[in-house]
Coordinates of C-alpha atoms and ligand atoms in Angstrom, one line a residue:
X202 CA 0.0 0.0 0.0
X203 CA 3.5 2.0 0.6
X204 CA 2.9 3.3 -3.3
X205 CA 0.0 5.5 -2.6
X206 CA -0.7 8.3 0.0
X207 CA -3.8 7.0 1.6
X208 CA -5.2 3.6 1.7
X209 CA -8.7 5.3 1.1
X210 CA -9.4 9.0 -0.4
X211 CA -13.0 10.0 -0.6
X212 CA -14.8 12.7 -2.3
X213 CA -17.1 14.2 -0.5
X214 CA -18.0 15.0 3.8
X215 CA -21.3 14.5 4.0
X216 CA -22.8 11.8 6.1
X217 CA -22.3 8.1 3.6
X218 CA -18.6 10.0 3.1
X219 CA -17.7 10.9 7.1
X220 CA -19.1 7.8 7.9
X221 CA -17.3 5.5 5.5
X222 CA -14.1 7.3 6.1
X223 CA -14.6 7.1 9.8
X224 CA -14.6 3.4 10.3
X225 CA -12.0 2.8 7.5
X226 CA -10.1 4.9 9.9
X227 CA -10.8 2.8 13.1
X228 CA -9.3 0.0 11.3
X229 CA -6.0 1.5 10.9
X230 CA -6.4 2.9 7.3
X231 CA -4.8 6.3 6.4
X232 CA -7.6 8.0 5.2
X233 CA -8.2 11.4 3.8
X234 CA -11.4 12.9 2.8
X235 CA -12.1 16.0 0.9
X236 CA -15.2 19.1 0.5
X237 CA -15.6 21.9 -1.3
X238 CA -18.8 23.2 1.1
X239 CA -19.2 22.6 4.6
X240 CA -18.3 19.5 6.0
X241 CA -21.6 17.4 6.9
X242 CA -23.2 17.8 3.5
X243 CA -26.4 18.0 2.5
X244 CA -28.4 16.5 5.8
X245 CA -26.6 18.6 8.5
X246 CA -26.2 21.6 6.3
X247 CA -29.0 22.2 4.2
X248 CA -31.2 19.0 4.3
X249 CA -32.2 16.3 7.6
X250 CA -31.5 18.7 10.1
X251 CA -32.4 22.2 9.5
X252 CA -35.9 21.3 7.5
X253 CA -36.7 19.3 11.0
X254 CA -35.8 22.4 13.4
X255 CA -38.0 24.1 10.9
X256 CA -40.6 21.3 11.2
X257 CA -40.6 21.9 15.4
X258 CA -40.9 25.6 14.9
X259 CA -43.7 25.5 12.8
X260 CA -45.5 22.8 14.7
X261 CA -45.6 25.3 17.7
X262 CA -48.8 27.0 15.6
X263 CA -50.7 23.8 15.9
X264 CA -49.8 23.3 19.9
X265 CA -50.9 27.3 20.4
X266 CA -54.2 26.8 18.7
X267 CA -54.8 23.2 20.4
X268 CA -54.4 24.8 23.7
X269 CA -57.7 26.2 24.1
X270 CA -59.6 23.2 24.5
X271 CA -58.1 22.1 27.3
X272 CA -58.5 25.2 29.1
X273 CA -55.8 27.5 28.2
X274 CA -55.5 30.9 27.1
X275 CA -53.0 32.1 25.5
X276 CA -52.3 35.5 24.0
X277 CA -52.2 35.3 19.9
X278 CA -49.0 34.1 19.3
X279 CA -46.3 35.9 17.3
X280 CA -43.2 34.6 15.1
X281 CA -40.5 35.9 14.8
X282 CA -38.8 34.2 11.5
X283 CA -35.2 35.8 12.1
X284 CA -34.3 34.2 15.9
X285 CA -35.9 30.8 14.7
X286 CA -33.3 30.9 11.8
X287 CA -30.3 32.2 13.7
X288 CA -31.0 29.5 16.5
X289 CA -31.1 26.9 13.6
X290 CA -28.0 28.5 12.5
X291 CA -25.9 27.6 15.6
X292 CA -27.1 24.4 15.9
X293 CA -25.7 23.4 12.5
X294 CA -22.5 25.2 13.2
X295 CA -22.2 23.5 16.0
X296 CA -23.1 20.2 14.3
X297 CA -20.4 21.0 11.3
X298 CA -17.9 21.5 14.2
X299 CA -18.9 18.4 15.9
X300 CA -18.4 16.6 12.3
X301 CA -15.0 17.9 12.0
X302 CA -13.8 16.5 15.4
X303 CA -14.9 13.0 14.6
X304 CA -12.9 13.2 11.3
X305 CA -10.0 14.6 13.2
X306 CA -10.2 12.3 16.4
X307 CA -11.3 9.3 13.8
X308 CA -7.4 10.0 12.4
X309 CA -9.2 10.6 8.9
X310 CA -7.1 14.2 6.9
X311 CA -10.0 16.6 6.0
X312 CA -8.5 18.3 2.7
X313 CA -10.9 21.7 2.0
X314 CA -11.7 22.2 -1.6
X315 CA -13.4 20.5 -4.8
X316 CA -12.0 16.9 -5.1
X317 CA -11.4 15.8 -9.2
X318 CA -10.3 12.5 -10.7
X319 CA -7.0 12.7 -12.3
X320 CA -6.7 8.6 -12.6
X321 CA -8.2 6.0 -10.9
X322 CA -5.7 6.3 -8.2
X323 CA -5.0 10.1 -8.1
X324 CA -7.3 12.7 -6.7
X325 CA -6.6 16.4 -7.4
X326 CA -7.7 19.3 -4.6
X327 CA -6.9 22.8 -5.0
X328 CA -3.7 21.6 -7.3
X329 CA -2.6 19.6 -5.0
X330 CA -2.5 15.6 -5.9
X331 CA -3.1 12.6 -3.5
X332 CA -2.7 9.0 -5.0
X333 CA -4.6 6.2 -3.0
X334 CA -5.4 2.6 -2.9
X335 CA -9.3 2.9 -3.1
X336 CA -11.3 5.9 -4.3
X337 CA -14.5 6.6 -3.0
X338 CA -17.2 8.8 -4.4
X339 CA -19.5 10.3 -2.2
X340 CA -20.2 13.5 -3.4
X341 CA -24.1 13.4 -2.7
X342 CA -26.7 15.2 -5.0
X343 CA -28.4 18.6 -5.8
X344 CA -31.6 20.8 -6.8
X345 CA -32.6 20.2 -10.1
X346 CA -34.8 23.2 -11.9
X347 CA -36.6 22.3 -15.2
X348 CA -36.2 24.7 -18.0
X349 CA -38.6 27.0 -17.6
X350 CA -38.9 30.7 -18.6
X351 CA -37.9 33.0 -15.6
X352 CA -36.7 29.9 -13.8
X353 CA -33.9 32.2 -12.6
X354 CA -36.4 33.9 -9.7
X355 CA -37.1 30.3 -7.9
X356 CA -35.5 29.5 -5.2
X357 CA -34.5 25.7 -3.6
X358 CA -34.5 24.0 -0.5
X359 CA -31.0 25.2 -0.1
X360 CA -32.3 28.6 -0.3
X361 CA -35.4 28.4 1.8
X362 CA -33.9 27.2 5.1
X363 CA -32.1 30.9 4.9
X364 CA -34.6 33.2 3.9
X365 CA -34.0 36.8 5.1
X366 CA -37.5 36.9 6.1
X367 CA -40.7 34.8 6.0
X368 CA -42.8 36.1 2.6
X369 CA -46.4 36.3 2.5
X370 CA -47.4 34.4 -0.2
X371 CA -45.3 31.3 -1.0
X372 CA -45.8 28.8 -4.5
X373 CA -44.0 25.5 -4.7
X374 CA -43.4 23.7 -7.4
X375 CA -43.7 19.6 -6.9
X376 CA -45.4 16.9 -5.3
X377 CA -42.1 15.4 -3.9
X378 CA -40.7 14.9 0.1
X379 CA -39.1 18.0 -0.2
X380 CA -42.1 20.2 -1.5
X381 CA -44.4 18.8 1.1
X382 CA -42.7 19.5 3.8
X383 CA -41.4 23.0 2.9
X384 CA -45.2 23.7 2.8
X385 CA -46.4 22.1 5.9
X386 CA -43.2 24.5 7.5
X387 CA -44.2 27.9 5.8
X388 CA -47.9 27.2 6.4
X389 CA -47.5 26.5 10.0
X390 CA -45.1 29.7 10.3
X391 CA -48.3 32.0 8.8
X392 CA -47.5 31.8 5.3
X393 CA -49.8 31.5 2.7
X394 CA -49.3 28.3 0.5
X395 CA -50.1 27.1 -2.8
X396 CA -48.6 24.2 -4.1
X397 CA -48.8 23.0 -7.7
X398 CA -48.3 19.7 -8.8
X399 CA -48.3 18.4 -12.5
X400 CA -50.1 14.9 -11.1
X401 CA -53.2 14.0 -9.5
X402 CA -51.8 13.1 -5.9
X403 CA -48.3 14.1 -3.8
X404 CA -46.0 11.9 -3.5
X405 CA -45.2 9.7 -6.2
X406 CA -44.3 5.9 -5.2
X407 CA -45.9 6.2 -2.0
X408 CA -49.2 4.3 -0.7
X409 CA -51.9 5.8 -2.2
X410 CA -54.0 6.0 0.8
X411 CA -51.3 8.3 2.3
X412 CA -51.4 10.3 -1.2
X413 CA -54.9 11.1 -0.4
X414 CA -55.8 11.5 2.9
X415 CA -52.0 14.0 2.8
X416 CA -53.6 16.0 0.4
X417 CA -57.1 15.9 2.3
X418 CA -55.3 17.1 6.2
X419 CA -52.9 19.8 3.8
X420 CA -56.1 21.8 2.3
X421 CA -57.5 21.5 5.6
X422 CA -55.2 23.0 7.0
X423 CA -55.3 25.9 4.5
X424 CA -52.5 24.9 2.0
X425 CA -53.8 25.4 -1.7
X426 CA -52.9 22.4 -4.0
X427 CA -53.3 22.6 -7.7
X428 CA -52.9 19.7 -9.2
X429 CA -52.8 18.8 -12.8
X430 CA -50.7 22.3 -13.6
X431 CA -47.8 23.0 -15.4
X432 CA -45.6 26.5 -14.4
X433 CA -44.5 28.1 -17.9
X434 CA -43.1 30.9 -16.7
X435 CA -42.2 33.3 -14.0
X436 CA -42.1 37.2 -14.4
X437 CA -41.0 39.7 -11.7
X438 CA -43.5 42.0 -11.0
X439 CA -43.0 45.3 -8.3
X440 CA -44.2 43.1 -5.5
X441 CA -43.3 39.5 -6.0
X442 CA -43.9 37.1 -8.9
X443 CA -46.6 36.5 -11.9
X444 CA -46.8 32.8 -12.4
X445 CA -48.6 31.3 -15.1
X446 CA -49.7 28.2 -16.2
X447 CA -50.0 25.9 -19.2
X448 CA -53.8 25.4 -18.2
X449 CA -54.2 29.5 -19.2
X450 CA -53.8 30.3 -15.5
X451 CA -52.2 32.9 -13.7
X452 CA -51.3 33.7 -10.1
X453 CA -49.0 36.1 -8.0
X454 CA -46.8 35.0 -5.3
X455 CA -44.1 36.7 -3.1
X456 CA -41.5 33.7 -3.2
X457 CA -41.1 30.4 -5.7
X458 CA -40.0 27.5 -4.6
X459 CA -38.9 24.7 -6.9
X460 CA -38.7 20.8 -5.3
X461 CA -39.1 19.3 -8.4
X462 CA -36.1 16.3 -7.9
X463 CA -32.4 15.8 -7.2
X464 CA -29.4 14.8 -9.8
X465 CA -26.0 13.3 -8.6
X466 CA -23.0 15.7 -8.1
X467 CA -20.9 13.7 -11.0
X468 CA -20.0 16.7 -12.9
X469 CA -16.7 18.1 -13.3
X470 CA -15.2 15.7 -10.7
X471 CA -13.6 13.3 -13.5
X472 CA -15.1 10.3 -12.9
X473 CA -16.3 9.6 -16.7
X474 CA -12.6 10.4 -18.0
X475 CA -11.6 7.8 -15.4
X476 CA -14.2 5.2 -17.3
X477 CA -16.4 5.1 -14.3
X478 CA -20.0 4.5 -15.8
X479 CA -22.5 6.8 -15.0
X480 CA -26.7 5.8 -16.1
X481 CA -29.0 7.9 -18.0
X482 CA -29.7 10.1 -14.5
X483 CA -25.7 10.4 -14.3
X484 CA -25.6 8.4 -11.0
X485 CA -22.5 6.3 -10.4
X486 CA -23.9 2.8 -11.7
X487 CA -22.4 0.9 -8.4
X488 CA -22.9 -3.3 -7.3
X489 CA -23.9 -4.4 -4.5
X490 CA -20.5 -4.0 -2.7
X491 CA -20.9 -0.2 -4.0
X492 CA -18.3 -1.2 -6.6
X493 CA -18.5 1.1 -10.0
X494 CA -16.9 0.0 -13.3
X495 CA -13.7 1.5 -12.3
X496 CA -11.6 -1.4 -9.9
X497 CA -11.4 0.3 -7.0
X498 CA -13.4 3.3 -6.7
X499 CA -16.2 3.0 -5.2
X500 CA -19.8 5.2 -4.6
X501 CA -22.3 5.4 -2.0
X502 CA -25.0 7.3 -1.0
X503 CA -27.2 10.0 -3.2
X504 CA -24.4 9.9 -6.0
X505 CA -25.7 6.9 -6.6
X506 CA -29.0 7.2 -6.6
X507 CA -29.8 4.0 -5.3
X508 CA -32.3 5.1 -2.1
X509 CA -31.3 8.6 -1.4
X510 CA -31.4 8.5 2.4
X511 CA -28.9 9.8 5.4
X512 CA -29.1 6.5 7.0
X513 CA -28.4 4.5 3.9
X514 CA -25.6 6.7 3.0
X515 CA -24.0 5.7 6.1
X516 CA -25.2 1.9 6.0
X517 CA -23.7 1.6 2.7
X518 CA -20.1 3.7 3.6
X519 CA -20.2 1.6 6.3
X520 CA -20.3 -1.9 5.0
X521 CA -17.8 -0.7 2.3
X522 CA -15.0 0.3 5.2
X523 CA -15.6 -3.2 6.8
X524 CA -15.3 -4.7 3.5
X525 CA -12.2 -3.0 2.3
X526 CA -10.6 -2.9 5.9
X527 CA -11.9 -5.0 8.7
X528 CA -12.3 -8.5 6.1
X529 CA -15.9 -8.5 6.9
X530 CA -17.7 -8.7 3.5
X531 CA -21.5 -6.2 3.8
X532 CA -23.8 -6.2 1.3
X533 CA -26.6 -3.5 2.4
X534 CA -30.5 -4.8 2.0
X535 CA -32.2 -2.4 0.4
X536 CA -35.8 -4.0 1.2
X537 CA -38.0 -2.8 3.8
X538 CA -36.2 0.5 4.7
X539 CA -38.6 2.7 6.4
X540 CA -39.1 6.3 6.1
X541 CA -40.2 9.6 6.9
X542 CA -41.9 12.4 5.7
X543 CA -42.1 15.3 8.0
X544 CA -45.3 17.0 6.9
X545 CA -48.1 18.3 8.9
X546 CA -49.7 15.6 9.9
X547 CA -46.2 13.6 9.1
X548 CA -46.0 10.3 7.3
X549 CA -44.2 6.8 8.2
X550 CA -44.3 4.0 6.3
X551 CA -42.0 0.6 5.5
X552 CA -42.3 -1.7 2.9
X553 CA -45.1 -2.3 0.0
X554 CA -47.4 -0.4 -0.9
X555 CA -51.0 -1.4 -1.6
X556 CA -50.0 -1.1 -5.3
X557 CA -47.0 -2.5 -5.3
X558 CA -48.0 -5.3 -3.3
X559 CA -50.3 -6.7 -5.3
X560 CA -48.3 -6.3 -8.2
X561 CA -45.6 -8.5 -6.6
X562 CA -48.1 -11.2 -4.5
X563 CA -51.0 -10.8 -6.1
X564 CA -53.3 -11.8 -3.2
X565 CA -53.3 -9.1 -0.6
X566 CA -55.4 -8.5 2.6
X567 CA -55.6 -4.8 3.5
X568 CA -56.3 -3.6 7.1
X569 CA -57.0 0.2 7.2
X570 CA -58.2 2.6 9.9
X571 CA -58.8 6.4 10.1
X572 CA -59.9 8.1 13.3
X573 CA -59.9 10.9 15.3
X574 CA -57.1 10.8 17.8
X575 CA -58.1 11.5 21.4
X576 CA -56.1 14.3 21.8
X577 CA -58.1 16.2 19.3
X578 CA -61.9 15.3 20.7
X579 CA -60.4 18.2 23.2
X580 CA -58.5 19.9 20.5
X581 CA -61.2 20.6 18.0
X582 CA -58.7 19.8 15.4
X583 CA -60.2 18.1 12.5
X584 CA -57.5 16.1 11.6
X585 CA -57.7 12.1 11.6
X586 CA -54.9 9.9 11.3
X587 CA -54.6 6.9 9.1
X588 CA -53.1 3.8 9.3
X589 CA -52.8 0.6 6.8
X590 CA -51.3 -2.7 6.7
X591 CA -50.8 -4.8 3.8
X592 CA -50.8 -8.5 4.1
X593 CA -49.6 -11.5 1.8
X594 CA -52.7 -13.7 1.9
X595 CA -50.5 -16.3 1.2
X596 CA -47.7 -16.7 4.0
X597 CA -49.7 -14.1 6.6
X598 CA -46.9 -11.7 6.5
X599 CA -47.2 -8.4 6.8
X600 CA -45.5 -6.7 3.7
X601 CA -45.9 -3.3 4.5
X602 CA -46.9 -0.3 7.1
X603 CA -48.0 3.0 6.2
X604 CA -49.4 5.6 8.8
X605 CA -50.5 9.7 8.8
X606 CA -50.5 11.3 12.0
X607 CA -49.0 12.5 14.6
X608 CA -45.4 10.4 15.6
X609 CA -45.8 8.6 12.3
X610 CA -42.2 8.2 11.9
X611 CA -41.6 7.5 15.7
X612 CA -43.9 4.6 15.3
X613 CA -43.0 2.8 12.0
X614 CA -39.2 2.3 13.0
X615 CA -39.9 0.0 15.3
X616 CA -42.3 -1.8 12.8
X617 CA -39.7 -1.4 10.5
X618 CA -38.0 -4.1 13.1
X619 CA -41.1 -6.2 12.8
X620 CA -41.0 -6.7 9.0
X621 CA -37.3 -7.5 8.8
X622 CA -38.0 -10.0 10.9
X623 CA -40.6 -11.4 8.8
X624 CA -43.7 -10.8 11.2
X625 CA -46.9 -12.2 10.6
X626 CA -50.7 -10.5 10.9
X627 CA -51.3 -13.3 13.2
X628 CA -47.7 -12.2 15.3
X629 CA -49.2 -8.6 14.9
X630 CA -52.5 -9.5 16.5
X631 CA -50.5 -11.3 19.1
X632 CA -49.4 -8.4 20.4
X633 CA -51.1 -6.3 23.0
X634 CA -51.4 -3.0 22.5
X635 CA -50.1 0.3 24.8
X636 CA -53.0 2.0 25.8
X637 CA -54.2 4.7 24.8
X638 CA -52.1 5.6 21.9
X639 CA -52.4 5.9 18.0
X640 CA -49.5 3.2 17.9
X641 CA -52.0 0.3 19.3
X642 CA -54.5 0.7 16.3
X643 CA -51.6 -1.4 14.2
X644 CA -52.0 -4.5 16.4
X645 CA -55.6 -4.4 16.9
X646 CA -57.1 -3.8 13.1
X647 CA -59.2 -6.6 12.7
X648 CA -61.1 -6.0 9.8
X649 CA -60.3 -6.8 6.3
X650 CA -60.9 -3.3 3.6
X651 CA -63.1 -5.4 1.2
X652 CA -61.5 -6.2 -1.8
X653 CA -61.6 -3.7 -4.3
X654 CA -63.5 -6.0 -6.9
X655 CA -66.1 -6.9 -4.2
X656 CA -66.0 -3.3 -3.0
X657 CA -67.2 -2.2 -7.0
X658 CA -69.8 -4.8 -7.1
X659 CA -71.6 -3.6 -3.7
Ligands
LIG717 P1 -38.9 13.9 -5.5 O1 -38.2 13.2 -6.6 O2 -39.3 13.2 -4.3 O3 -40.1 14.7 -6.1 C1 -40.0 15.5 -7.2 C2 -41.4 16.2 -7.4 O4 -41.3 17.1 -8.4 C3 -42.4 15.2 -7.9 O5 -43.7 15.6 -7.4 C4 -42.4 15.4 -9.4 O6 -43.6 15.1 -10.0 C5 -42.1 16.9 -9.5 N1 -41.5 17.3 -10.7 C6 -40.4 16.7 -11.3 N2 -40.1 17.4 -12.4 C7 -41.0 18.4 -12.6 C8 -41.2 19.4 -13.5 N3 -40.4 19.6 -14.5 N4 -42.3 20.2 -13.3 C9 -43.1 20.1 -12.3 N5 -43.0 19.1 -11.4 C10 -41.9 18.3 -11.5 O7 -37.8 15.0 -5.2 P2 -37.6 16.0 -3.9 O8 -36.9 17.1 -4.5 O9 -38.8 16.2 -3.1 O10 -36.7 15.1 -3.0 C11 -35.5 14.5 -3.5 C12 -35.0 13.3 -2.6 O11 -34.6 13.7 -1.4 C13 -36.1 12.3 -2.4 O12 -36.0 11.2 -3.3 C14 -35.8 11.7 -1.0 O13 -35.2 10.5 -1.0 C15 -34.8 12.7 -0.4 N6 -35.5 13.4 0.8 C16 -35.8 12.7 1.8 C17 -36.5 13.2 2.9 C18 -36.9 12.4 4.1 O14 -36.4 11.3 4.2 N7 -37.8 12.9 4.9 C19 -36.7 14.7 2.9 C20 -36.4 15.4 1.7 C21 -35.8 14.7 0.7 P3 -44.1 13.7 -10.5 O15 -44.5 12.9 -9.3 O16 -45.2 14.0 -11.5 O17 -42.9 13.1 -11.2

């Protein structure tokens, strides 16, 4: 290994990139890592972790306005966008800093500046070259805007999380994770919110159950969706933006917000001129040891575009710095991850869908419930929570979970333990409940949603 400077260089500090680097580290590998942005990347800087502190801010409104029913008064409550944004501030700075020490204390050399392939075993930062023995790419993804006229005026998620102030009137563009949870934040924090989707439902690949009843609790709670509708163009007017539509539309807003997708960061950092193959998105085609065309460079995480989520990112660097260093072969299982969307109400789910379900397994029993939850008979909220479980008819296991409501995503990781373990309906019903919560509806739905053939016919 003597012939090259590190045993590992990797492209990239955000978290598949520390993490990876970290436990190559802890196994004795010299390892550097590079960035040309802050080190922590896209879900400590500008993704995970300041859209969630946004999330708890915003939530405050609903908390304010519950509070009346169970006896309080309390004065009208009033935001103040810049303190919520500077505390947020601190907390990643803090976070970037606490980032930096575990690089530094793992032994792993954090070289600041834009990393680009000279050959597969030669990195080059700021002029400066490093050779090593593995390459690894993780060098995350970005914003993508269509081409639209005026596109210039929109803004991105990497924009909204520092917005000078708080507009009045907000439009975002997309249907995605992203767009829906930017609007549950700027709705909660007073703004006024349209979002315009070129489907039918939010939230493409997701159960459609959640698809609905989301879109049913976000009008409800005063967020505009047009679906169906297709932005042309975007003028500047004196105050705000003229919007209009391919449906003959117009509208005005004070701030534009695209979500419409990410692309992998593969530009410019020489990885096709080192005959690593990238697909028709431009994502690093990888195996599953994370291994792309090129021997010994590797990718993990968004740059791959396998599932673009912190926790995978890290799974997969993971597995690759045991493989490479510790002799412990990891392939990561990509099945049954669970995940979160943090929209007001939020969303958890793990895996089928309804859909997708009976496309694999053909004969599915659904279990679905929708209710009130008891903190809102007080409340006066409206909102219900839903809840749904797919089961193989066949072998009784439960192929998927999908809730709306209040601690969604608290709930489904631990159910998220329950199908990777291959739990039954039956092993479900076994269970006694914790009472009362939301959580004990999943192991206490007896009743089978009729099918939808049977449902047509009554
Ligand atoms: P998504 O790919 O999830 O959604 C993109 C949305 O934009 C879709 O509604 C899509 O519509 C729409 N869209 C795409 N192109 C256009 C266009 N030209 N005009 C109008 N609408 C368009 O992207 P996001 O940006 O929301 O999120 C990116 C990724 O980040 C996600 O895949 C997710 O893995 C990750 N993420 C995870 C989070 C979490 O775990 N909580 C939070 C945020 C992001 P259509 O459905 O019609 O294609």
């Amino acid at each position: 290994m003597a012939q090259y400077d590190f045993d590992m260089f990797t492209i990239g500090a955000g978290s598949g990139g520390v993490a990876s680097s970290r436990r190559a580290g802890s196994y004795g590998a010299k390892v550097a890592i590079c960035e040309d942005s802050r080190v922590g990347g896209t879900c400590v800087i500008r993704g995970c972790v300041p859209k969630k502190l946004l999330v708890y801010g915003a939530q405050f409104a609903d908390a304010f306005a519950e509070a009346a029913g169970f006896g309080w008064t309390v004065a009208p409550p009033v935001h103040d966008w810049a303190t919520l944004i500077a505390a947020k501030n601190r907390e990643i700075d803090r976070l970037e800093g606490v980032y930096r020490d575990l690089l530094k204390n793992s032994g792993v050399r954090l070289v600041e500046g834009r990393g680009r392939l000279i050959d597969p075993h030669t990195v080059e930062v700021e002029g400066k070259r490093y050779t090593a023995a593995n390459i690894l790419v993780a060098s995350g993804a970005h914003p993508v805007l269509p081409a639209v006229r005026g596109i210039e005026h929109a803004i991105t998620s990497n924009e909204a999380l520092d917005l000078a102030s708080l507009p009045r009137r907000i439009v975002i563009v997309g249907g995605g994770y992203i767009a829906v949870e930017f609007a549950g934040i700027f709705n909660g924090l007073g703004a006024e919110v349209c979002l315009v989707i070129r489907g039918e439902e939010l939230l493409g690949g997701f159960d459609d159950d959640i698809r609905v009843c989301l879109a049913q609790e976000m009008r409800q709670r005063g967020i505009e969706i047009r679906s169906r509708s297709q932005i042309t163009g975007i003028d500047k007017r004196d105050h705000g933006f003229e919007l209009a539509t391919a449906q003959g539309e117009t509208f005005s807003a004070d701030l534009v917000m695209y979500a419409t997708g990410r692309r992998p960061n593969t530009r410019g950092i020489g990885l096709e001129e080192a005959g690593v193959r990238l697909d028709a998105e431009r994502a690093v085609v990888v195996d599953d040891r994370s291994r792309s065309s090129v021997p010994h460079i590797y990718a993990i995480g968004d740059v791959t575009n396998r599932l673009n989520l912190t926790p995978v990112a890290i799974a997969e660097g993971r597995a690759l710095a045991e493989t490479l260093f510790n002799d412990n072969p990891i392939q990561i299982d990509h099945r049954d991850i669970a995940t979160a969307v943090f929209s007001q109400p939020p969303i958890g789910t793990v895996g089928l869908t309804e859909r997708e379900a009976r496309r694999r397994h053909g004969a599915v029993d659904i279990y679905r419930t929708r209710f009130r939850p008891m903190k809102h008979t007080l409340s006066g909220r409206e909102e219900r929570t839903m809840m749904k479980l797919v089961v193989d008819r066949q072998s009784d296991r439960v192929l998927g979970c999908h809730m709306l409501g209040a601690d969604a995503p608290e709930i489904i990781q631990g159910l998220a333990i329950a199908l990777k373990c291959g739990a039954t309906k039956r092993q479900f019903d076994q269970t006694i409940g914790i009472h009362p919560t939301a959580a004990e509806e999943f192991v206490t739905m007896r009743d089978k949603v009729p099918e939808p053939k049977a449902a047509a016919a009554e």
